[in-house]
mmCIF file of C-alpha atoms in Angstrom:
data_model
loop_
_atom_site.group_PDB
_atom_site.id
_atom_site.type_symbol
_atom_site.label_atom_id
_atom_site.label_comp_id
_atom_site.label_asym_id
_atom_site.label_seq_id
_atom_site.Cartn_x
_atom_site.Cartn_y
_atom_site.Cartn_z
ATOM 1 C CA MET A 1 174.193 119.833 176.755
ATOM 2 C CA ASP A 2 172.371 117.772 179.073
ATOM 3 C CA ARG A 3 171.625 114.161 177.539
ATOM 4 C CA GLY A 4 168.669 113.851 179.339
ATOM 5 C CA PHE A 5 167.668 117.359 177.010
ATOM 6 C CA VAL A 6 168.928 115.798 173.726
ATOM 7 C CA GLN A 7 166.664 112.551 174.116
ATOM 8 C CA PHE A 8 163.895 114.503 175.490
ATOM 9 C CA ARG A 9 164.280 116.053 171.725
ATOM 10 C CA MET A 10 164.727 113.706 169.255
ATOM 11 C CA ILE A 11 160.865 112.188 171.635
ATOM 12 C CA PHE A 12 159.703 115.433 171.137
ATOM 13 C CA LEU A 13 160.590 115.426 166.450
ATOM 14 C CA THR A 14 159.726 111.720 165.967
ATOM 15 C CA PHE A 15 156.157 112.654 167.714
ATOM 16 C CA SER A 16 155.955 116.072 165.819
ATOM 17 C CA ILE A 17 156.730 113.728 162.480
ATOM 18 C CA ALA A 18 154.197 111.047 163.642
ATOM 19 C CA LEU A 19 151.656 113.514 163.994
ATOM 20 C CA LEU A 20 152.081 115.049 160.868
ATOM 21 C CA CYS A 21 152.294 111.746 158.615
ATOM 22 C CA MET A 22 148.885 110.940 160.202
ATOM 23 C CA ALA A 23 146.827 114.395 159.154
ATOM 24 C CA THR A 24 148.798 113.665 155.640
ATOM 25 C CA ALA A 25 147.201 111.034 155.217
ATOM 26 C CA CYS A 26 143.310 111.497 156.229
ATOM 27 C CA GLU A 27 144.189 114.116 153.771
ATOM 28 C CA LYS A 28 145.028 111.920 151.476
ATOM 29 C CA SER A 29 141.909 109.913 152.038
ATOM 30 C CA HIS A 30 138.859 112.892 152.416
ATOM 31 C CA GLU A 31 140.398 113.258 148.476
ATOM 32 C CA VAL A 32 140.362 109.836 147.817
ATOM 33 C CA ARG A 33 136.749 109.383 149.551
ATOM 34 C CA GLY A 34 135.486 111.983 147.318
ATOM 35 C CA SER A 35 136.076 111.813 143.676
ATOM 36 C CA VAL A 36 134.328 107.705 144.886
ATOM 37 C CA VAL A 37 131.561 106.980 141.880
ATOM 38 C CA PRO A 38 128.894 104.731 142.563
ATOM 39 C CA SER A 39 128.876 101.817 139.943
ATOM 40 C CA GLY A 40 126.295 103.044 136.791
ATOM 41 C CA ILE A 41 126.554 106.803 137.630
ATOM 42 C CA SER A 42 128.413 109.068 135.537
ATOM 43 C CA LYS A 43 130.691 111.760 137.573
ATOM 44 C CA ASN A 44 128.376 114.402 136.058
ATOM 45 C CA GLU A 45 125.464 112.729 137.308
ATOM 46 C CA GLU A 46 127.031 112.501 140.813
ATOM 47 C CA SER A 47 128.449 116.130 139.723
ATOM 48 C CA LYS A 48 124.042 117.736 139.835
ATOM 49 C CA GLY A 49 123.825 115.519 143.265
ATOM 50 C CA ASP A 50 124.547 112.130 143.486
ATOM 51 C CA LYS A 51 121.093 111.341 142.268
ATOM 52 C CA VAL A 52 120.019 109.460 139.009
ATOM 53 C CA PRO A 53 118.476 111.454 136.700
ATOM 54 C CA HIS A 54 113.821 110.022 136.649
ATOM 55 C CA LYS A 55 113.183 109.085 133.153
ATOM 56 C CA LYS A 56 109.879 110.292 131.998
ATOM 57 C CA LYS A 57 106.912 109.088 130.049
ATOM 58 C CA ILE A 58 107.933 109.189 126.562
ATOM 59 C CA LYS A 59 104.571 111.893 124.682
ATOM 60 C CA ILE A 60 104.342 111.546 121.048
ATOM 61 C CA GLY A 61 102.660 114.723 119.516
ATOM 62 C CA PHE A 62 100.237 113.687 116.918
ATOM 63 C CA SER A 63 98.982 116.856 114.488
ATOM 64 C CA MET A 64 96.043 115.154 112.588
ATOM 65 C CA ASP A 65 94.210 117.137 109.495
ATOM 66 C CA THR A 66 91.087 116.456 110.425
ATOM 67 C CA LEU A 67 88.927 114.049 111.976
ATOM 68 C CA GLU A 68 85.712 114.737 109.485
ATOM 69 C CA GLU A 69 85.774 111.586 107.634
ATOM 70 C CA GLU A 70 85.357 107.886 109.649
ATOM 71 C CA ARG A 71 88.553 106.894 108.369
ATOM 72 C CA TRP A 72 90.808 109.331 110.452
ATOM 73 C CA LEU A 73 88.553 108.629 113.637
ATOM 74 C CA LYS A 74 89.925 104.652 113.826
ATOM 75 C CA ASP A 75 93.562 105.953 112.934
ATOM 76 C CA ARG A 76 93.128 108.142 115.625
ATOM 77 C CA ASP A 77 91.807 105.978 118.506
ATOM 78 C CA LEU A 78 93.659 103.611 116.553
ATOM 79 C CA PHE A 79 97.703 105.192 116.879
ATOM 80 C CA LYS A 80 96.531 106.129 120.713
ATOM 81 C CA GLU A 81 95.866 102.692 121.551
ATOM 82 C CA ALA A 82 98.930 101.353 120.867
ATOM 83 C CA VAL A 83 101.203 103.941 122.040
ATOM 84 C CA GLU A 84 99.413 104.035 124.882
ATOM 85 C CA ASN A 85 99.118 99.967 125.322
ATOM 86 C CA LEU A 86 104.036 100.404 123.879
ATOM 87 C CA GLY A 87 103.821 102.311 127.563
ATOM 88 C CA ALA A 88 104.096 105.814 125.918
ATOM 89 C CA GLU A 89 101.805 108.991 125.964
ATOM 90 C CA VAL A 90 100.049 110.590 123.187
ATOM 91 C CA GLU A 91 98.387 114.567 122.425
ATOM 92 C CA ILE A 92 96.587 114.455 120.122
ATOM 93 C CA LEU A 93 95.478 118.622 117.841
ATOM 94 C CA ALA A 94 93.823 118.402 114.715
ATOM 95 C CA ALA A 95 93.089 120.960 111.838
ATOM 96 C CA ASN A 96 90.075 119.919 110.177
ATOM 97 C CA GLY A 97 91.982 121.691 106.694
ATOM 98 C CA ASP A 98 92.843 124.761 108.159
ATOM 99 C CA ASP A 99 96.663 124.737 106.653
ATOM 100 C CA ALA A 100 97.371 128.011 109.502
ATOM 101 C CA LEU A 101 95.589 126.192 113.058
ATOM 102 C CA GLN A 102 96.982 122.504 112.003
ATOM 103 C CA ILE A 103 100.393 125.170 112.051
ATOM 104 C CA SER A 104 99.559 126.794 115.854
ATOM 105 C CA GLN A 105 98.763 123.588 116.933
ATOM 106 C CA ALA A 106 102.004 121.790 116.143
ATOM 107 C CA GLU A 107 103.743 124.683 117.296
ATOM 108 C CA THR A 108 101.481 123.830 120.978
ATOM 109 C CA LEU A 109 102.777 120.254 120.504
ATOM 110 C CA ILE A 110 106.119 121.529 120.302
ATOM 111 C CA SER A 111 106.014 123.780 123.012
ATOM 112 C CA GLN A 112 105.024 121.750 124.954
ATOM 113 C CA GLY A 113 107.620 119.005 124.781
ATOM 114 C CA VAL A 114 107.126 116.203 122.783
ATOM 115 C CA ASP A 115 109.723 113.102 122.112
ATOM 116 C CA LEU A 116 108.633 113.694 119.071
ATOM 117 C CA LEU A 117 105.785 114.239 116.683
ATOM 118 C CA VAL A 118 103.651 112.416 114.043
ATOM 119 C CA VAL A 119 102.033 114.895 111.157
ATOM 120 C CA VAL A 120 98.679 113.988 108.994
ATOM 121 C CA PRO A 121 99.562 116.253 106.804
ATOM 122 C CA HIS A 122 96.987 118.431 104.753
ATOM 123 C CA ASN A 123 99.058 120.571 102.637
ATOM 124 C CA ALA A 124 102.090 118.667 101.481
ATOM 125 C CA GLU A 125 103.622 121.207 100.356
ATOM 126 C CA ALA A 126 102.734 123.953 103.694
ATOM 127 C CA THR A 127 103.379 121.703 106.927
ATOM 128 C CA ALA A 128 106.990 121.940 105.741
ATOM 129 C CA ALA A 129 106.951 124.610 108.108
ATOM 130 C CA ILE A 130 105.877 122.971 110.814
ATOM 131 C CA VAL A 131 109.085 120.103 110.054
ATOM 132 C CA ASN A 132 111.328 122.852 110.744
ATOM 133 C CA LYS A 133 110.282 124.216 113.828
ATOM 134 C CA ALA A 134 110.630 121.007 115.143
ATOM 135 C CA HIS A 135 113.354 120.449 114.137
ATOM 136 C CA LEU A 136 115.051 123.914 115.529
ATOM 137 C CA ALA A 137 113.913 121.799 119.150
ATOM 138 C CA GLY A 138 115.639 119.053 118.552
ATOM 139 C CA ILE A 139 112.423 116.585 117.443
ATOM 140 C CA LYS A 140 112.293 114.574 115.010
ATOM 141 C CA VAL A 141 109.080 114.076 112.262
ATOM 142 C CA ILE A 142 107.091 110.885 111.122
ATOM 143 C CA SER A 143 104.795 111.830 108.266
ATOM 144 C CA TYR A 144 101.843 110.000 108.564
ATOM 145 C CA ASP A 145 99.550 108.485 105.407
ATOM 146 C CA ARG A 146 100.130 111.576 103.637
ATOM 147 C CA LEU A 147 103.622 112.914 102.982
ATOM 148 C CA VAL A 148 105.372 116.337 104.409
ATOM 149 C CA LYS A 149 107.371 117.619 100.849
ATOM 150 C CA ASN A 150 109.884 119.941 100.749
ATOM 151 C CA ALA A 151 111.550 119.252 104.115
ATOM 152 C CA ASP A 152 114.241 117.166 106.008
ATOM 153 C CA ILE A 153 111.437 114.877 107.164
ATOM 154 C CA ASP A 154 112.540 111.842 109.276
ATOM 155 C CA LEU A 155 110.568 109.022 108.302
ATOM 156 C CA TYR A 156 107.002 108.543 106.174
ATOM 157 C CA ILE A 157 105.085 105.778 106.911
ATOM 158 C CA SER A 158 101.906 104.932 104.760
ATOM 159 C CA PHE A 159 100.057 101.924 102.211
ATOM 160 C CA ASP A 160 101.671 101.953 98.959
ATOM 161 C CA ASN A 161 99.205 105.136 97.309
ATOM 162 C CA GLU A 162 100.139 104.679 93.806
ATOM 163 C CA LYS A 163 99.645 100.334 93.869
ATOM 164 C CA VAL A 164 96.677 101.832 95.990
ATOM 165 C CA GLY A 165 95.857 103.325 92.275
ATOM 166 C CA GLU A 166 96.365 100.513 90.143
ATOM 167 C CA LEU A 167 94.266 98.187 92.002
ATOM 168 C CA GLN A 168 91.676 100.967 91.288
ATOM 169 C CA ALA A 169 92.069 101.234 87.162
ATOM 170 C CA GLU A 170 92.838 97.159 87.305
ATOM 171 C CA ALA A 171 89.303 96.486 88.599
ATOM 172 C CA ILE A 172 87.376 99.268 86.251
ATOM 173 C CA THR A 173 89.428 98.438 83.242
ATOM 174 C CA SER A 174 89.249 94.936 83.951
ATOM 175 C CA LEU A 175 85.042 95.284 84.052
ATOM 176 C CA VAL A 176 85.135 98.282 81.252
ATOM 177 C CA PRO A 177 87.707 98.016 78.768
ATOM 178 C CA LYS A 178 86.533 100.462 76.243
ATOM 179 C CA GLY A 179 85.024 103.730 76.745
ATOM 180 C CA LYS A 180 84.627 107.281 78.450
ATOM 181 C CA TYR A 181 86.422 106.955 81.911
ATOM 182 C CA VAL A 182 85.546 110.309 84.846
ATOM 183 C CA TYR A 183 88.575 110.472 87.182
ATOM 184 C CA ILE A 184 87.911 112.484 90.318
ATOM 185 C CA GLY A 185 91.010 113.482 91.959
ATOM 186 C CA GLY A 186 91.045 114.227 95.671
ATOM 187 C CA ALA A 187 92.878 117.575 96.777
ATOM 188 C CA ILE A 188 95.804 118.833 94.828
ATOM 189 C CA THR A 189 97.832 119.763 98.280
ATOM 190 C CA ASP A 190 97.844 116.384 99.011
ATOM 191 C CA ASN A 191 100.268 114.337 98.176
ATOM 192 C CA ASN A 192 98.647 111.065 98.621
ATOM 193 C CA ALA A 193 95.960 112.667 95.901
ATOM 194 C CA ILE A 194 99.018 112.622 93.207
ATOM 195 C CA LEU A 195 100.742 109.330 93.957
ATOM 196 C CA LEU A 196 96.628 107.676 93.501
ATOM 197 C CA LYS A 197 96.507 109.424 91.110
ATOM 198 C CA LYS A 198 99.631 107.777 88.728
ATOM 199 C CA GLY A 199 99.430 105.339 89.715
ATOM 200 C CA VAL A 200 95.928 105.273 88.193
ATOM 201 C CA PHE A 201 97.126 106.230 84.529
ATOM 202 C CA ASN A 202 99.942 103.844 84.985
ATOM 203 C CA VAL A 203 97.097 101.522 84.362
ATOM 204 C CA LEU A 204 95.464 103.515 82.039
ATOM 205 C CA GLN A 205 97.447 105.039 80.010
ATOM 206 C CA PRO A 206 97.995 102.127 77.353
ATOM 207 C CA TYR A 207 94.757 101.886 77.558
ATOM 208 C CA ILE A 208 94.646 105.808 76.705
ATOM 209 C CA ASP A 209 97.652 105.448 73.712
ATOM 210 C CA ARG A 210 95.450 102.361 71.486
ATOM 211 C CA GLY A 211 92.290 104.431 71.658
ATOM 212 C CA ASP A 212 90.282 102.201 74.190
ATOM 213 C CA ILE A 213 89.632 104.468 76.504
ATOM 214 C CA THR A 214 89.112 107.917 76.640
ATOM 215 C CA VAL A 215 89.335 109.837 80.005
ATOM 216 C CA VAL A 216 86.971 112.656 79.716
ATOM 217 C CA TYR A 217 86.596 114.502 82.490
ATOM 218 C CA ASP A 218 89.057 115.126 84.774
ATOM 219 C CA GLN A 219 89.378 117.121 88.003
ATOM 220 C CA TRP A 220 90.711 117.492 91.394
ATOM 221 C CA THR A 221 88.387 117.534 94.565
ATOM 222 C CA GLN A 222 89.517 120.791 96.606
ATOM 223 C CA ASP A 223 90.300 119.436 100.471
ATOM 224 C CA TRP A 224 88.005 116.655 99.193
ATOM 225 C CA LEU A 225 84.887 117.643 99.954
ATOM 226 C CA PRO A 226 82.698 114.719 99.119
ATOM 227 C CA ALA A 227 79.596 118.259 98.414
ATOM 228 C CA ASN A 228 82.749 119.680 95.632
ATOM 229 C CA ALA A 229 83.197 116.387 93.906
ATOM 230 C CA PHE A 230 79.636 116.233 93.759
ATOM 231 C CA THR A 231 79.991 119.657 91.564
ATOM 232 C CA ASN A 232 82.938 117.582 89.518
ATOM 233 C CA MET A 233 80.593 114.686 88.235
ATOM 234 C CA GLN A 234 77.755 117.092 87.973
ATOM 235 C CA ALA A 235 79.682 118.893 85.698
ATOM 236 C CA ALA A 236 81.276 115.027 83.792
ATOM 237 C CA LEU A 237 78.305 114.409 83.291
ATOM 238 C CA LYS A 238 75.918 117.744 81.724
ATOM 239 C CA ALA A 239 79.509 117.717 79.280
ATOM 240 C CA ASN A 240 79.196 114.233 78.574
ATOM 241 C CA LYS A 241 74.929 114.258 78.599
ATOM 242 C CA ASN A 242 75.171 111.138 80.157
ATOM 243 C CA GLN A 243 77.803 109.239 78.355
ATOM 244 C CA ILE A 244 79.744 107.872 80.480
ATOM 245 C CA ASP A 245 81.233 104.427 80.917
ATOM 246 C CA ALA A 246 83.048 104.267 84.390
ATOM 247 C CA VAL A 247 84.165 105.929 87.285
ATOM 248 C CA ILE A 248 87.292 106.435 89.652
ATOM 249 C CA ALA A 249 86.988 107.969 92.879
ATOM 250 C CA ALA A 250 89.545 109.242 94.990
ATOM 251 C CA ASN A 251 88.687 107.391 97.743
ATOM 252 C CA ASP A 252 85.541 106.246 99.369
ATOM 253 C CA ALA A 253 84.087 109.987 99.968
ATOM 254 C CA THR A 254 84.178 111.488 96.551
ATOM 255 C CA ALA A 255 83.147 108.062 95.502
ATOM 256 C CA GLY A 256 79.608 108.239 97.788
ATOM 257 C CA ALA A 257 79.334 111.831 96.110
ATOM 258 C CA VAL A 258 79.788 110.930 92.363
ATOM 259 C CA ILE A 259 77.209 108.017 93.294
ATOM 260 C CA LYS A 260 75.053 110.536 94.737
ATOM 261 C CA ALA A 261 75.102 112.387 91.024
ATOM 262 C CA LEU A 262 74.686 109.644 88.679
ATOM 263 C CA LYS A 263 72.072 108.040 91.017
ATOM 264 C CA ALA A 264 70.019 112.533 90.644
ATOM 265 C CA GLN A 265 69.907 110.918 86.952
ATOM 266 C CA GLY A 266 69.345 107.624 87.240
ATOM 267 C CA LEU A 267 72.397 105.676 85.963
ATOM 268 C CA ASP A 268 73.739 104.476 89.911
ATOM 269 C CA GLY A 269 74.195 101.405 89.710
ATOM 270 C CA LYS A 270 74.925 101.207 86.454
ATOM 271 C CA ILE A 271 78.135 102.590 85.519
ATOM 272 C CA PRO A 272 81.253 100.980 87.307
ATOM 273 C CA VAL A 273 82.919 103.540 90.326
ATOM 274 C CA ALA A 274 85.722 102.870 92.609
ATOM 275 C CA GLY A 275 87.411 103.873 95.920
ATOM 276 C CA GLN A 276 89.436 103.781 98.388
ATOM 277 C CA ASP A 277 89.311 103.688 102.082
ATOM 278 C CA ALA A 278 87.290 100.763 102.429
ATOM 279 C CA GLU A 279 85.187 103.572 104.653
ATOM 280 C CA LEU A 280 81.074 101.413 106.328
ATOM 281 C CA ALA A 281 79.260 103.482 103.466
ATOM 282 C CA ALA A 282 81.670 102.140 100.775
ATOM 283 C CA ALA A 283 81.553 98.846 101.899
ATOM 284 C CA GLN A 284 77.152 99.519 102.095
ATOM 285 C CA ARG A 285 77.385 100.106 98.078
ATOM 286 C CA ILE A 286 79.964 97.368 97.148
ATOM 287 C CA VAL A 287 76.990 94.815 98.376
ATOM 288 C CA GLU A 288 74.055 96.845 97.294
ATOM 289 C CA GLY A 289 75.755 97.131 93.830
ATOM 290 C CA THR A 290 76.520 100.702 93.662
ATOM 291 C CA GLN A 291 79.832 101.237 94.154
ATOM 292 C CA THR A 292 82.449 98.412 92.706
ATOM 293 C CA MET A 293 85.292 98.844 94.907
ATOM 294 C CA THR A 294 87.316 99.981 97.601
ATOM 295 C CA VAL A 295 90.538 99.108 98.511
ATOM 296 C CA TYR A 296 91.282 98.481 101.730
ATOM 297 C CA LYS A 297 94.109 99.870 103.571
ATOM 298 C CA PRO A 298 94.196 97.773 107.406
ATOM 299 C CA ILE A 299 94.864 101.008 109.250
ATOM 300 C CA LYS A 300 95.120 99.056 112.376
ATOM 301 C CA VAL A 301 98.212 97.862 111.122
ATOM 302 C CA LEU A 302 99.044 101.547 109.646
ATOM 303 C CA ALA A 303 98.403 102.731 113.570
ATOM 304 C CA ASP A 304 100.250 100.111 115.089
ATOM 305 C CA ALA A 305 103.516 100.180 112.959
ATOM 306 C CA ALA A 306 103.700 104.237 113.037
ATOM 307 C CA ALA A 307 103.002 103.817 116.875
ATOM 308 C CA LYS A 308 105.942 101.242 117.564
ATOM 309 C CA ILE A 309 108.328 103.360 115.331
ATOM 310 C CA ALA A 310 107.106 106.439 116.692
ATOM 311 C CA VAL A 311 108.289 105.486 120.542
ATOM 312 C CA LYS A 312 111.667 103.737 118.940
ATOM 313 C CA MET A 313 112.587 107.424 117.423
ATOM 314 C CA ALA A 314 111.547 108.776 120.610
ATOM 315 C CA LYS A 315 114.173 106.943 122.298
ATOM 316 C CA GLY A 316 116.513 106.734 119.910
ATOM 317 C CA GLU A 317 116.747 103.793 117.996
ATOM 318 C CA GLU A 318 117.428 102.903 115.171
ATOM 319 C CA VAL A 319 114.375 101.742 112.677
ATOM 320 C CA PRO A 320 115.077 100.240 109.304
ATOM 321 C CA ALA A 321 113.140 101.957 106.860
ATOM 322 C CA GLY A 322 113.031 99.853 103.008
ATOM 323 C CA LYS A 323 111.980 102.765 100.616
ATOM 324 C CA ARG A 324 113.023 105.933 99.606
ATOM 325 C CA VAL A 325 110.252 108.153 98.902
ATOM 326 C CA ASN A 326 111.048 111.644 97.058
ATOM 327 C CA ASN A 327 109.776 114.501 98.680
ATOM 328 C CA GLY A 328 110.783 117.249 96.578
ATOM 329 C CA LYS A 329 114.174 117.345 98.749
ATOM 330 C CA ILE A 330 115.612 114.389 100.283
ATOM 331 C CA GLU A 331 114.860 110.525 99.680
ATOM 332 C CA VAL A 332 113.101 110.101 103.068
ATOM 333 C CA PRO A 333 113.415 107.118 104.545
ATOM 334 C CA SER A 334 109.764 105.441 104.093
ATOM 335 C CA VAL A 335 107.598 102.201 105.534
ATOM 336 C CA LEU A 336 105.338 101.612 102.457
ATOM 337 C CA LEU A 337 102.521 99.031 103.562
ATOM 338 C CA MET A 338 100.528 96.733 101.095
ATOM 339 C CA PRO A 339 97.084 97.299 100.676
ATOM 340 C CA THR A 340 94.426 95.617 98.713
ATOM 341 C CA ALA A 341 91.303 95.430 96.410
ATOM 342 C CA VAL A 342 87.560 94.607 98.156
ATOM 343 C CA ASN A 343 84.943 93.918 95.847
ATOM 344 C CA GLN A 344 81.692 92.227 96.730
ATOM 345 C CA SER A 345 83.448 88.471 96.126
ATOM 346 C CA ASN A 346 85.772 89.653 98.395
ATOM 347 C CA MET A 347 84.734 90.956 101.520
ATOM 348 C CA ASP A 348 83.974 88.585 103.931
ATOM 349 C CA GLU A 349 87.097 87.416 103.443
ATOM 350 C CA THR A 350 89.054 90.787 104.669
ATOM 351 C CA ILE A 351 87.737 93.649 105.852
ATOM 352 C CA ILE A 352 84.126 91.527 108.191
ATOM 353 C CA ARG A 353 86.930 88.890 109.072
ATOM 354 C CA ASP A 354 89.956 91.373 110.047
ATOM 355 C CA GLY A 355 86.987 92.829 112.055
ATOM 356 C CA PHE A 356 87.164 96.101 110.366
ATOM 357 C CA HIS A 357 83.662 96.580 109.938
ATOM 358 C CA SER A 358 81.086 93.810 111.272
ATOM 359 C CA ARG A 359 79.089 92.156 108.937
ATOM 360 C CA GLU A 360 75.786 92.887 110.420
ATOM 361 C CA ASP A 361 76.887 96.336 109.498
ATOM 362 C CA VAL A 362 77.934 95.658 106.282
ATOM 363 C CA TYR A 363 74.719 94.187 105.495
ATOM 364 C CA ARG A 364 72.149 96.259 106.595
ATOM 365 C CA ASN A 365 70.764 97.329 103.652
ATOM 366 C CA VAL A 366 70.458 93.662 102.271
ATOM 367 C CA GLY A 367 69.337 91.650 104.664
ATOM 368 C CA LYS A 368 72.189 88.925 103.932
#
């Protein structure tokens, strides 16, 4: 074979092999570059277009029983402000005592894609349906101020309502250690009303056992309505021929109705009456002398704490809860805040000092 031809073939073969190697190297280089993921982005994120998902603003749903009482208007405004100060937003709906409407409104909030739902239940049992629907949508639920019964509620935040009842009874028994007592309860559908009554009777029972105190009238107030409390108090007065020594009412609105019934009999200011919630009208009655005491639950403290917890939980962060409260189904992780008894002697150092009500408003009718 011609020597020149052999050399030509050898050169051609070497050149071809070199070209093949270069092509293979290019293919491998392309494969490596295609698998590179920029720092801080997961493979899953890269597979969705190499874009980092935009963080949406946390949205809290607030399902409220009612806005027909002064205190709940305060809760609404303070909670909204606190949530927004934390960089989140809140959607608020109130059912005004309608169970079916509250469930429907909660469903609306769930369908809007809220990150967490906060519920003030009207009916402690009925609102279990709200918790179940929220959980099916992957949304956690906080029970605010009132406990939802028989549901896997994620957290309960409130004041210690049993302690509230104890403070009421302690204040009245210190003034009337013996005599005929009337108890005007709240709505039996509200677990708080049950806890309040339990606290009251924790204190009263030893007096009852000794025969010092007789509870001559004990009735729930349907839907917490003052008109129903007024009817109850009228019945209590009639049944006992006005011979009553003390009244404990489940909140200030019902206490106001009690005092209205007493006034109709010329007994206002003569019979000690306890309430709770520190409503402005109650504070005014206390300094005027027709209501003996109220229990102050700093709503701003509750609203601020609930807002912080709600936003944290919505972000998936853990929230410590030092107590457990049984709701008939589970031991609910709970945050319970402490209330304060208020009467004429400490009105200025509590309600007024905190700015809960102004001194001018509280003393408006007595000129102090």
